[in-house]
């Protein structure tokens, strides 16, 4: 049953076996470099046994064992298989082309644009055509009946329903906004992104994309596969943050989380950009995304140098292209959605309750009063714009509702709106992300990350204000 | 058990009933699926371990797979192998064989191997490794019945 | 000559792997073993990863690692 190694190695194995009564397979793994079993063999015995082999091969024992076992595996394979030469199939040629930079990068850009286009139309459709009518229709009647009956007035009522009459975005009640945002807005966005991601994964395009973007990510100490959390975060930062688990070192994970929080706008943030800045022309919207991208790279490279820890290089196998199987696609997406619902929704809920209590207790109003002057002078924003920025820290969608009227009644000019929106987008996307940060990074990590975020937010805000005021706008 | 990207999860879906849950292996953040499989009327737990190239893990996924194997009582290992890359995949197989836990070698993606002009002499491989070998195309479900049958035979022989 | 200098599309044989044991183990487990024949498919600009083909499989490695894979050209 066992495969024999060369005599000297077998002798070493027997020698250790005699002196340490460890089973053969543990000794073999120890010889191949498994620390856990190697510790079980006293140093003296270990040295004696391997000295002969190492003298013979002039390389560490682990390497000799590795090559020996690999040689056996290769030998068996060659004995049992016949390989007929054949020209590469169409899929293989396509596979190689899409990874070559000259052709691959443009294709990648097209695919990503297509992904976002599909996302915006599909997620928008579900939210507007399915979710909103349902929430504002039967669901609304149901909860009003439920709550009005038991808590007609008072604190509990405000907590559950929030300001009556306001739409499902601004009403702020736990049962209104608290349910509508995670289910009505976030869920469709996440659903679409998971479908896209699983499709890219099953087809085998994801590793190729990771390699194409690895150069940029490597500059800031991450590797190509971090494109996955980035794509996911455009849907919602909560799954994006959860996806950072694929990154190995803690340093990479901290950097990735901070960068996601700062420069990757989630659905709500994208909505703020489109609704407030959109009417002023696509050019300005693209400018904001360009600013975010530069922040992503610059903050990334600064953090990369500042933080100690390694940045391992990418070394992966690229699977051949395969036709995706619908059953497998549905199964995987279903599992990911189920996991998102079980893990993420509770945090979104906690986040909203947190904001509600702050809001109803009036703490947010107090906060905006004390930080008013600072914001005013440094960012050149009118007094009225301060409150949306504070509340916007935890609720982006609400900020839109508060900023647009200021703009229309031109209490705030367009350039001040640009500064305000840029800061809003740099902030934590929403309370849920803040809470998930706590879960993933712990208190200390979150504080550090938040500090970096505030520095970047006000730094960029101040800079923009400076630039705009230079042009005497 | 098997290298990453060999189709373990697809085979896992084919074998398990509907009830499939995601559980995080304690200690690491690597998720893997647990499910149940009926063999000879007996309900058994089956686990889709994360991919690893060797029993000496080079990343968190590998660690989780190895810990799972060594810590929990394992009656049978289904070693899924990518038939288009037999040589490299057998490295893990040789290591697994040393553990004296009953093993089935599942040559998956034989359809892709055939396309690439690779033919594998299964009886010869089985004789070489003294392990039962089946070939499957997980995506279409071809060969899954033989895999179940082989598992049942080994587990029955084991009970004697 | 290392993988980095090898021209795209050229065939080569792996001579040896420089560098730490951990890295060598990972490369070998990927199939990058001294003696094997490889073809260089592409390399990403600005110090990006290099993609090679071994026995039909495609492997991508970071530029730093590629520098430590020593190969000699074959016709």
XYZ file of C-alpha atoms in Angstrom:
708
model
C 0.000 0.000 0.000
C 2.884 2.380 0.719
C 5.079 4.020 -1.832
C 8.785 3.505 -1.142
C 11.128 6.522 -1.009
C 14.814 6.168 -1.840
C 16.765 3.951 0.645
C 18.355 6.831 2.606
C 15.032 8.499 3.233
C 13.409 5.211 4.254
C 16.298 4.642 6.682
C 15.715 8.103 8.188
C 12.006 7.373 8.566
C 12.636 4.045 10.309
C 15.215 5.707 12.540
C 12.742 8.348 13.715
C 9.967 5.774 14.002
C 12.059 3.627 16.321
C 12.990 6.524 18.593
C 9.726 8.414 18.730
C 6.938 5.831 18.113
C 5.135 8.329 15.862
C 3.061 6.770 13.036
C 4.695 6.788 9.595
C 2.326 9.364 8.135
C 3.083 11.912 10.868
C 6.820 11.487 10.328
C 6.378 11.895 6.579
C 4.424 15.129 7.026
C 7.012 16.354 9.514
C 9.780 15.640 6.987
C 7.770 17.545 4.394
C 7.730 20.596 6.622
C 4.603 20.344 8.799
C 5.621 22.242 11.939
C 2.929 20.691 14.129
C 4.379 17.181 13.769
C 7.995 18.304 13.513
C 7.730 19.740 17.034
C 6.835 16.250 18.287
C 10.256 14.886 17.259
C 13.124 15.734 19.651
C 15.734 17.930 17.919
C 18.610 15.466 18.440
C 16.804 12.556 16.835
C 15.651 14.788 14.018
C 19.150 16.065 13.182
C 20.735 12.604 13.286
C 18.118 11.090 10.994
C 18.141 13.716 8.293
C 21.865 14.571 8.291
C 22.657 11.788 5.801
C 19.932 12.769 3.375
C 20.726 16.474 3.518
C 24.427 15.836 2.934
C 23.493 13.713 -0.048
C 21.034 16.137 -1.701
C 22.676 19.378 -0.528
C 19.223 20.921 0.105
C 16.785 21.036 3.021
C 15.081 17.693 3.711
C 11.646 19.225 3.141
C 12.572 20.072 -0.448
C 13.961 16.620 -1.194
C 10.811 15.002 0.189
C 8.654 17.399 -1.800
C 10.401 16.629 -5.082
C 10.440 12.908 -4.298
C 6.707 12.730 -3.658
C 5.954 14.975 -6.608
C 8.112 12.769 -8.758
C 6.123 9.703 -7.678
C 2.830 11.453 -8.452
C 4.080 12.503 -11.888
C 5.475 9.041 -12.633
C 2.187 7.302 -11.808
C 0.284 9.827 -13.912
C 2.553 9.281 -16.921
C 2.269 5.506 -16.612
C -1.523 5.556 -16.653
C -2.361 8.271 -19.148
C -1.729 8.804 -22.833
C -1.739 12.416 -24.062
C -2.475 12.899 -27.782
C -1.320 16.229 -29.138
C -4.198 18.402 -30.391
C -4.535 22.025 -31.299
C -5.965 24.360 -28.591
C -9.754 24.627 -28.529
C -11.599 27.866 -29.209
C -12.312 28.358 -25.481
C -8.622 28.038 -24.669
C -7.657 30.612 -27.292
C -10.382 32.930 -25.951
C -9.035 32.297 -22.467
C -5.546 33.401 -23.408
C -6.666 36.455 -25.331
C -8.764 37.801 -22.470
C -5.776 37.651 -20.149
C -3.361 39.440 -22.495
C -3.262 43.113 -21.435
C -3.600 44.696 -24.885
C -6.879 42.997 -25.676
C -7.843 41.833 -22.200
C -8.009 45.235 -20.504
C -10.444 46.838 -22.964
C -12.606 43.706 -22.764
C -12.487 43.917 -18.963
C -13.603 47.568 -19.078
C -16.491 46.671 -21.385
C -17.541 43.785 -19.140
C -17.417 45.963 -16.022
C -19.424 48.704 -17.736
C -21.952 46.090 -18.827
C -22.085 44.783 -15.258
C -22.866 48.222 -13.844
C -25.396 48.986 -16.579
C -27.171 45.678 -15.910
C -26.964 46.328 -12.176
C -28.474 49.803 -12.291
C -31.349 48.811 -14.546
C -32.116 45.488 -12.830
C -31.734 46.698 -9.199
C -33.620 49.880 -10.017
C -36.406 47.883 -11.618
C -36.832 45.591 -8.609
C -36.740 48.474 -6.124
C -39.091 50.782 -8.041
C -41.462 48.354 -9.684
C -41.726 45.635 -7.034
C -40.481 46.780 -3.654
C -41.819 50.330 -3.432
C -45.386 49.498 -4.538
C -45.430 46.594 -2.076
C -44.092 48.669 0.821
C -46.244 51.677 0.149
C -49.238 49.506 -0.513
C -50.261 46.455 1.527
C -47.269 46.537 3.930
C -47.955 50.166 4.828
C -51.584 49.496 5.629
C -50.594 46.488 7.695
C -48.026 48.168 9.957
C -50.082 51.319 10.424
C -52.960 49.171 11.532
C -50.625 47.250 13.830
C -48.826 50.234 15.387
C -51.596 52.818 15.390
C -53.722 50.360 17.285
C -51.272 49.816 20.146
C -49.028 52.926 20.323
C -51.017 55.794 18.779
C -48.609 58.441 20.017
C -45.393 58.956 21.924
C -41.791 57.703 21.780
C -42.541 54.106 20.794
C -44.703 55.274 17.903
C -41.954 57.534 16.600
C -39.454 54.755 16.942
C -41.595 52.267 15.014
C -43.212 54.459 12.379
C -41.119 57.629 12.431
C -42.416 60.973 11.087
C -45.809 60.170 9.591
C -46.442 61.187 6.026
C -42.796 61.187 5.014
C -41.972 58.593 2.373
C -40.376 55.290 3.223
C -36.919 56.808 2.942
C -37.250 59.753 5.245
C -39.796 58.525 7.760
C -37.043 56.974 9.838
C -39.164 54.477 11.702
C -37.700 51.107 12.564
C -40.609 49.385 10.844
C -40.674 51.788 7.887
C -37.175 52.849 6.828
C -35.705 50.099 8.994
C -37.318 47.418 6.864
C -37.541 49.220 3.537
C -33.830 50.081 3.213
C -32.396 46.588 3.810
C -35.118 44.718 1.934
C -36.228 47.305 -0.595
C -32.938 48.877 -1.651
C -30.015 46.807 -0.399
C -31.365 43.301 -1.082
C -32.057 43.846 -4.824
C -28.620 45.441 -5.245
C -26.875 42.577 -3.441
C -28.949 39.973 -5.285
C -27.893 41.359 -8.690
C -24.249 41.615 -7.677
C -24.186 38.068 -6.337
C -25.675 36.756 -9.596
C -23.060 38.653 -11.632
C -20.210 37.538 -9.372
C -21.237 33.879 -9.383
C -21.627 33.997 -13.172
C -18.125 35.475 -13.588
C -16.807 32.878 -11.153
C -18.425 29.850 -12.803
C -17.431 30.944 -16.308
C -13.836 31.261 -15.072
C -13.444 34.940 -15.943
C -12.919 36.100 -12.327
C -9.295 34.861 -11.993
C -8.423 36.510 -15.313
C -9.947 39.780 -14.119
C -7.984 39.443 -10.885
C -4.744 39.134 -12.838
C -5.500 42.082 -15.105
C -6.106 44.370 -12.118
C -3.369 42.847 -9.950
C -0.843 45.443 -11.087
C -2.884 48.315 -9.627
C -3.772 46.466 -6.443
C -0.228 45.232 -5.985
C 1.017 48.832 -5.986
C -0.969 49.336 -2.769
C -0.031 46.041 -1.194
C -3.136 44.072 -2.101
C -3.550 41.387 -4.717
C -5.797 40.952 -7.722
C -8.516 38.982 -5.965
C -9.411 42.073 -3.926
C -11.426 43.110 -6.987
C -14.228 40.912 -5.589
C -14.884 42.944 -2.417
C -14.628 46.111 -4.539
C -17.289 44.960 -7.011
C -19.528 43.738 -4.195
C -19.166 47.002 -2.321
C -20.665 48.925 -5.221
C -23.817 46.985 -4.402
C -23.513 47.349 -0.663
C -20.447 47.611 1.514
C -21.729 45.042 3.999
C -21.266 41.992 1.724
C -18.160 43.701 0.324
C -16.650 43.836 3.799
C -17.636 40.231 4.439
C -15.928 39.196 1.191
C -12.572 40.494 2.440
C -12.167 37.170 4.175
C -10.428 35.896 1.063
C -7.502 38.199 1.890
C -4.945 36.415 4.006
C -2.990 38.904 6.067
C -4.638 41.158 8.664
C -2.841 44.164 7.264
C -4.424 43.607 3.865
C -7.846 43.167 5.435
C -7.601 46.372 7.464
C -6.465 48.321 4.415
C -9.172 46.807 2.218
C -11.929 47.602 4.727
C -10.760 51.186 5.192
C -10.440 51.740 1.443
C -13.866 50.213 0.795
C -15.424 52.451 3.403
C -13.731 55.538 2.040
C -13.785 55.332 -1.714
C -16.294 52.734 -2.860
C -19.789 54.265 -2.941
C -22.614 51.829 -2.147
C -26.059 51.990 -3.749
C -27.244 54.681 -1.351
C -24.135 56.809 -1.942
C -24.357 56.362 -5.694
C -27.969 57.537 -5.427
C -26.788 60.692 -3.610
C -24.324 61.440 -6.400
C -26.837 60.804 -9.177
C -29.692 62.738 -7.552
C -27.784 65.777 -6.250
C -25.002 66.168 -8.808
C -26.501 64.266 -11.725
C -28.741 67.096 -12.943
C -25.625 69.256 -13.416
C -24.182 66.955 -16.068
C -22.381 63.634 -16.363
C -18.971 65.352 -16.389
C -19.277 66.311 -12.739
C -20.422 62.807 -11.759
C -17.384 61.317 -13.479
C -15.199 63.873 -11.695
C -16.428 62.580 -8.339
C -15.644 58.986 -9.320
C -12.192 60.082 -10.504
C -11.600 61.790 -7.161
C -12.673 58.588 -5.388
C -10.328 56.510 -7.519
C -7.347 58.756 -6.803
C -8.205 58.635 -3.096
C -8.337 54.826 -3.336
C -4.852 54.609 -4.851
C -3.170 57.360 -2.824
C -4.599 56.356 0.574
C -3.834 52.766 -0.340
C -0.190 53.378 -1.110
C 0.244 55.587 1.992
C -1.338 52.929 4.199
C 0.723 50.252 2.504
C 3.941 51.973 3.516
C 2.714 53.046 6.917
C 1.483 49.669 8.102
C 3.962 46.863 8.668
C 3.173 43.349 7.540
C 3.648 41.472 4.327
C 1.925 41.851 0.968
C 2.064 38.359 -0.528
C 2.158 38.148 -4.299
C -0.482 36.514 -6.400
C 0.210 32.932 -7.515
C -2.908 31.269 -8.834
C -4.061 28.788 -11.428
C -6.329 30.110 -14.152
C -9.113 27.576 -14.770
C -10.213 27.066 -18.403
C -13.420 28.785 -19.507
C -16.472 26.626 -18.875
C -20.116 27.049 -19.788
C -21.919 27.924 -16.530
C -24.618 25.517 -15.322
C -27.817 27.305 -14.371
C -28.563 24.863 -11.529
C -25.139 25.419 -10.018
C -25.401 29.194 -10.513
C -28.784 29.351 -8.761
C -27.579 27.149 -5.916
C -24.491 29.244 -5.223
C -26.308 32.600 -5.496
C -29.085 31.261 -3.276
C -26.609 30.206 -0.601
C -24.846 33.566 -0.691
C -28.122 35.466 -0.437
C -29.259 33.252 2.440
C -25.975 33.918 4.200
C -26.310 37.663 3.503
C -29.810 37.680 4.996
C -28.722 35.750 8.084
C -25.515 37.687 8.669
C -25.910 41.175 7.202
C -29.542 42.137 7.649
C -29.378 41.951 11.464
C -26.489 44.446 11.388
C -28.389 46.776 9.076
C -31.242 46.578 11.511
C -28.980 47.328 14.494
C -27.548 50.281 12.571
C -30.956 51.756 11.912
C -32.110 51.346 15.503
C -28.870 53.069 16.591
C -29.576 55.997 14.269
C -33.205 56.158 15.312
C -32.418 56.434 18.975
C -29.771 59.099 18.254
C -32.283 60.919 16.063
C -35.292 60.804 18.346
C -33.171 61.727 21.368
C -31.974 64.747 19.428
C -28.299 63.912 19.872
C -27.692 64.391 16.181
C -29.092 67.913 16.347
C -26.793 68.712 19.252
C -23.792 67.305 17.361
C -24.481 69.474 14.346
C -24.670 72.621 16.473
C -21.248 72.146 18.063
C -19.459 71.155 14.844
C -21.202 73.842 12.777
C -18.510 76.563 12.926
C -15.662 74.123 12.195
C -17.446 72.726 9.134
C -18.564 76.147 8.016
C -15.178 77.800 7.896
C -13.070 74.831 6.795
C -15.403 73.550 4.092
C -17.060 76.772 3.182
C -20.520 75.350 3.678
C -23.570 77.256 4.854
C -24.973 76.525 8.344
C -27.954 74.624 6.946
C -25.669 72.174 5.104
C -24.027 71.029 8.328
C -27.022 69.041 9.609
C -27.336 66.846 6.465
C -23.594 66.135 6.683
C -23.898 64.976 10.285
C -27.006 62.904 9.718
C -25.503 61.813 6.428
C -22.676 60.156 8.374
C -25.090 57.364 9.219
C -27.908 57.742 6.692
C -26.903 58.661 3.119
C -30.378 58.407 1.629
C -31.711 60.915 4.133
C -28.932 63.355 3.285
C -30.126 63.523 -0.339
C -33.570 64.547 0.788
C -32.105 67.356 2.902
C -29.474 68.604 0.432
C -31.529 68.952 -2.726
C -33.939 71.576 -1.328
C -30.947 73.636 -0.114
C -29.614 73.524 -3.654
C -32.930 74.439 -5.276
C -33.524 77.347 -2.945
C -29.834 78.098 -3.761
C -28.921 78.553 -0.129
C -26.017 76.449 -1.318
C -24.302 76.942 -4.687
C -23.340 74.033 -6.897
C -19.684 73.961 -5.799
C -20.612 73.743 -2.143
C -22.901 70.854 -3.074
C -19.924 69.165 -4.775
C -17.898 69.468 -1.557
C -20.794 68.195 0.568
C -21.498 65.213 -1.687
C -17.817 64.277 -1.919
C -17.573 64.191 1.853
C -20.805 62.223 2.149
C -19.444 59.639 -0.253
C -16.156 59.348 1.631
C -17.989 58.774 4.887
C -19.043 55.344 6.047
C -21.714 54.273 3.577
C -24.231 53.482 6.316
C -24.636 52.595 9.943
C -24.680 48.879 9.095
C -21.204 49.092 7.572
C -20.001 50.812 10.732
C -21.422 47.977 12.804
C -19.918 45.301 10.527
C -16.567 47.076 10.838
C -16.866 46.641 14.595
C -17.560 42.942 14.058
C -14.682 42.401 11.632
C -12.004 44.748 13.003
C -12.931 45.109 16.652
C -13.120 48.417 18.515
C -9.489 49.464 18.049
C -9.422 48.712 14.325
C -12.692 50.540 13.731
C -11.560 53.652 15.554
C -8.322 53.689 13.561
C -10.238 53.226 10.337
C -12.797 55.893 11.208
C -10.020 58.307 12.115
C -8.367 57.786 8.710
C -11.727 58.265 7.074
C -12.441 61.563 8.816
C -8.969 62.842 8.001
C -9.451 61.969 4.315
C -13.014 63.314 4.249
C -12.159 66.711 5.690
C -8.810 66.807 3.919
C -10.394 66.343 0.504
C -13.374 68.514 1.468
C -11.058 71.346 2.483
C -8.933 70.884 -0.635
C -11.959 71.023 -2.953
C -13.235 74.101 -1.177
C -9.812 75.697 -1.626
C -9.656 74.864 -5.334
C -13.189 76.081 -5.942
C -12.617 79.292 -4.025
C -9.386 79.893 -5.997
C -11.464 79.994 -9.125
C -13.635 82.522 -7.222
C -16.708 80.403 -7.678
C -10.879 16.568 -0.357
C -9.033 17.841 -3.418
C -7.230 20.740 -5.078
C -9.079 24.024 -5.535
C -11.211 24.313 -8.672
C -11.679 20.596 -9.343
C -15.464 20.528 -8.949
C -15.742 19.264 -5.338
C -18.757 21.472 -4.607
C -20.613 20.337 -7.720
C -20.104 16.689 -6.756
C -21.129 17.553 -3.218
C -24.423 18.965 -4.538
C -25.019 15.825 -6.595
C -24.491 13.577 -3.586
C -26.283 15.444 -0.818
C -29.996 15.764 -0.253
C -31.620 19.202 -0.282
C -30.503 20.120 3.217
C -27.212 21.979 2.694
C -26.040 24.559 5.216
C -23.046 26.901 5.219
C -21.020 26.749 8.402
C -17.879 28.642 9.302
C -15.200 26.303 10.506
C -14.391 27.580 14.010
C -11.122 29.436 14.220
C -10.858 30.348 10.592
C -13.209 32.381 8.482
C -13.294 29.793 5.726
C -16.791 28.614 5.009
C -17.506 25.019 4.003
C -20.725 23.133 3.388
C -22.106 20.280 5.456
C -24.872 18.033 4.187
C -26.296 14.556 4.594
C -26.041 11.538 2.319
C -27.960 8.244 2.476
C -25.821 5.170 1.851
C -27.316 1.695 2.235
C -30.191 3.266 4.156
C -27.800 4.802 6.663
C -27.766 8.610 6.958
C -24.193 9.982 7.049
C -22.712 13.459 7.366
C -20.732 14.616 4.361
C -18.547 17.722 4.247
C -17.346 19.732 1.237
C -13.900 20.737 2.476
C -12.107 23.799 1.057
C -9.552 23.137 -1.700
C -5.900 22.520 -0.788
C -2.848 21.407 -2.754
C -1.241 19.475 0.093
C -1.826 18.273 3.644
C 0.657 20.940 4.663
C -1.519 24.006 4.158
C -0.168 27.173 2.582
C -3.311 29.214 3.363
C -6.305 29.403 5.699
C -8.481 27.276 3.422
C -5.892 24.488 3.465
C -5.584 24.684 7.239
C -9.340 24.297 7.664
C -9.432 21.291 5.326
C -6.574 19.524 7.122
C -7.896 20.247 10.615
C -11.283 18.963 9.563
C -9.783 15.713 8.334
C -7.546 15.089 11.333
C -9.859 16.242 14.096
C -13.197 14.716 13.146
C -13.647 10.943 12.824
C -13.588 10.374 9.069
C -14.875 7.074 7.690
C -14.250 7.768 4.023
C -12.422 10.364 1.950
C -13.637 11.154 -1.550
C -10.540 12.617 -3.192
C -11.791 14.630 -6.169
C -9.140 15.082 -8.839
C -8.981 17.184 -12.000
C -8.366 14.602 -14.729
C -6.835 17.240 -17.002
C -4.009 17.659 -14.485
C -3.551 14.223 -12.936
C 0.157 14.563 -12.053
C -0.270 17.601 -9.837
C -3.459 16.380 -8.189
C -1.969 12.978 -7.259
C 0.461 14.712 -4.873
C -2.363 15.211 -2.378
C -3.697 11.716 -3.109
C -0.371 10.127 -2.122
C -0.402 12.072 1.139
C -4.000 11.077 1.851
C -3.203 7.410 1.227
C -0.643 7.458 4.027
C -3.415 8.213 6.522
C -4.944 4.726 6.188
C -8.438 6.251 6.002
C -10.490 4.476 3.261
C -10.220 6.541 0.074
C -12.014 6.788 -3.256
C -10.249 8.569 -6.108
C -12.803 10.473 -8.202
C -11.410 11.521 -11.595
C -13.639 14.467 -12.321
C -13.923 16.473 -15.562
C -13.062 13.447 -17.677
C -15.075 15.079 -20.474
C -12.670 18.054 -20.513
C -9.708 15.636 -20.325
C -11.036 13.680 -23.322
C -11.376 16.976 -25.229
C -7.741 17.769 -24.438
C -6.720 14.386 -25.825
C -5.986 12.855 -22.398
C -6.989 9.216 -21.836
C -6.570 7.718 -18.367
C -6.310 3.944 -17.868
C -8.454 3.700 -14.727
C -7.805 -0.016 -13.886
C -4.038 0.628 -14.105
C -4.327 3.671 -11.845
C -6.409 1.698 -9.380
C -3.820 -1.088 -9.368
C -0.940 1.380 -8.921
C -2.491 3.123 -5.945
C -4.444 0.080 -4.649
C -7.439 2.383 -4.242
C -10.854 2.238 -5.940
C -11.093 4.800 -8.746
C -14.228 6.175 -10.429
C -14.553 8.751 -13.172
C -17.238 11.435 -13.187
C -18.466 14.502 -15.045
C -19.931 16.345 -12.054
C -21.628 19.017 -14.132
C -23.765 16.522 -16.067
C -24.014 13.987 -13.219
C -22.321 11.206 -15.241
C -20.622 8.696 -12.968
C -22.231 9.866 -9.733
C -24.090 6.554 -9.329
C -20.838 4.596 -9.632
C -19.328 6.912 -7.023
C -22.187 6.186 -4.612
C -21.893 2.452 -5.271
C -18.131 2.477 -4.653
C -18.647 4.413 -1.394
C -21.262 1.912 -0.236
C -18.966 -1.055 -0.989
C -16.045 0.378 0.966
C -18.169 1.358 3.952
C -19.801 -2.093 4.015
C -16.407 -3.846 3.755
C -15.232 -1.582 6.554
C -17.989 -2.635 8.948
C -16.995 -6.303 8.696
C 17.428 33.869 -17.352
C 14.243 34.209 -15.308
C 10.605 34.055 -16.398
C 10.604 37.858 -16.609
C 13.200 37.990 -19.368
C 11.674 35.100 -21.333
C 10.007 36.430 -24.497
C 6.241 35.978 -24.817
C 5.216 32.874 -26.711
C 8.585 31.211 -26.186
C 8.991 27.703 -24.817
C 11.446 27.096 -21.945
C 12.444 24.498 -19.388
C 12.456 25.289 -15.676
C 16.000 24.992 -14.306
C 15.548 25.904 -10.645
C 13.501 27.908 -8.160
C 15.312 30.436 -6.021
C 13.818 31.618 -2.742
C 12.401 30.371 0.521
C 11.040 26.902 1.150
C 7.461 28.102 1.686
C 7.361 29.822 -1.682
C 8.961 26.841 -3.445
C 6.406 24.498 -1.871
C 3.523 26.631 -3.107
C 4.993 26.871 -6.617
C 5.646 23.143 -6.816
C 2.115 22.433 -5.637
C 0.917 24.651 -8.502
C 2.911 22.468 -10.858
C 5.922 24.726 -11.357
C 8.575 22.028 -10.918
C 12.193 22.088 -12.156
C 12.535 20.116 -15.397
C 9.057 20.887 -16.706
C 8.488 22.575 -20.085
C 6.524 25.824 -20.047
C 5.371 28.470 -22.516
C 5.096 32.138 -21.596
C 1.630 33.399 -22.607
C 1.730 37.033 -21.505
C 2.878 39.461 -18.856
C 0.962 42.428 -17.511
C 2.584 45.846 -17.963
C 4.049 47.955 -15.144
C 5.412 45.027 -13.173
C 2.210 43.020 -13.273
C 1.878 39.228 -13.021
C 3.216 36.809 -15.641
C 1.071 34.057 -17.153
C 2.634 30.755 -18.227
C 1.289 27.470 -19.554
C 2.340 24.087 -18.097
C 0.873 20.844 -19.445
C -2.270 22.615 -20.587
C -2.853 24.442 -17.305
C -2.373 28.209 -17.097
C -0.676 29.652 -14.035
C -0.244 33.327 -13.140
C 2.511 34.455 -10.771
C 3.451 37.865 -9.409
C 6.466 39.621 -10.952
C 8.635 39.111 -7.836
C 8.050 35.367 -7.843
C 8.574 35.176 -11.610
C 12.031 36.710 -11.137
C 12.970 33.753 -8.957
C 11.916 31.083 -11.468
C 15.043 30.350 -13.518
C 14.475 28.871 -16.973
C 16.495 28.065 -20.080
C 15.091 28.557 -23.566
C 14.358 25.576 -25.790
C 13.655 25.652 -29.524
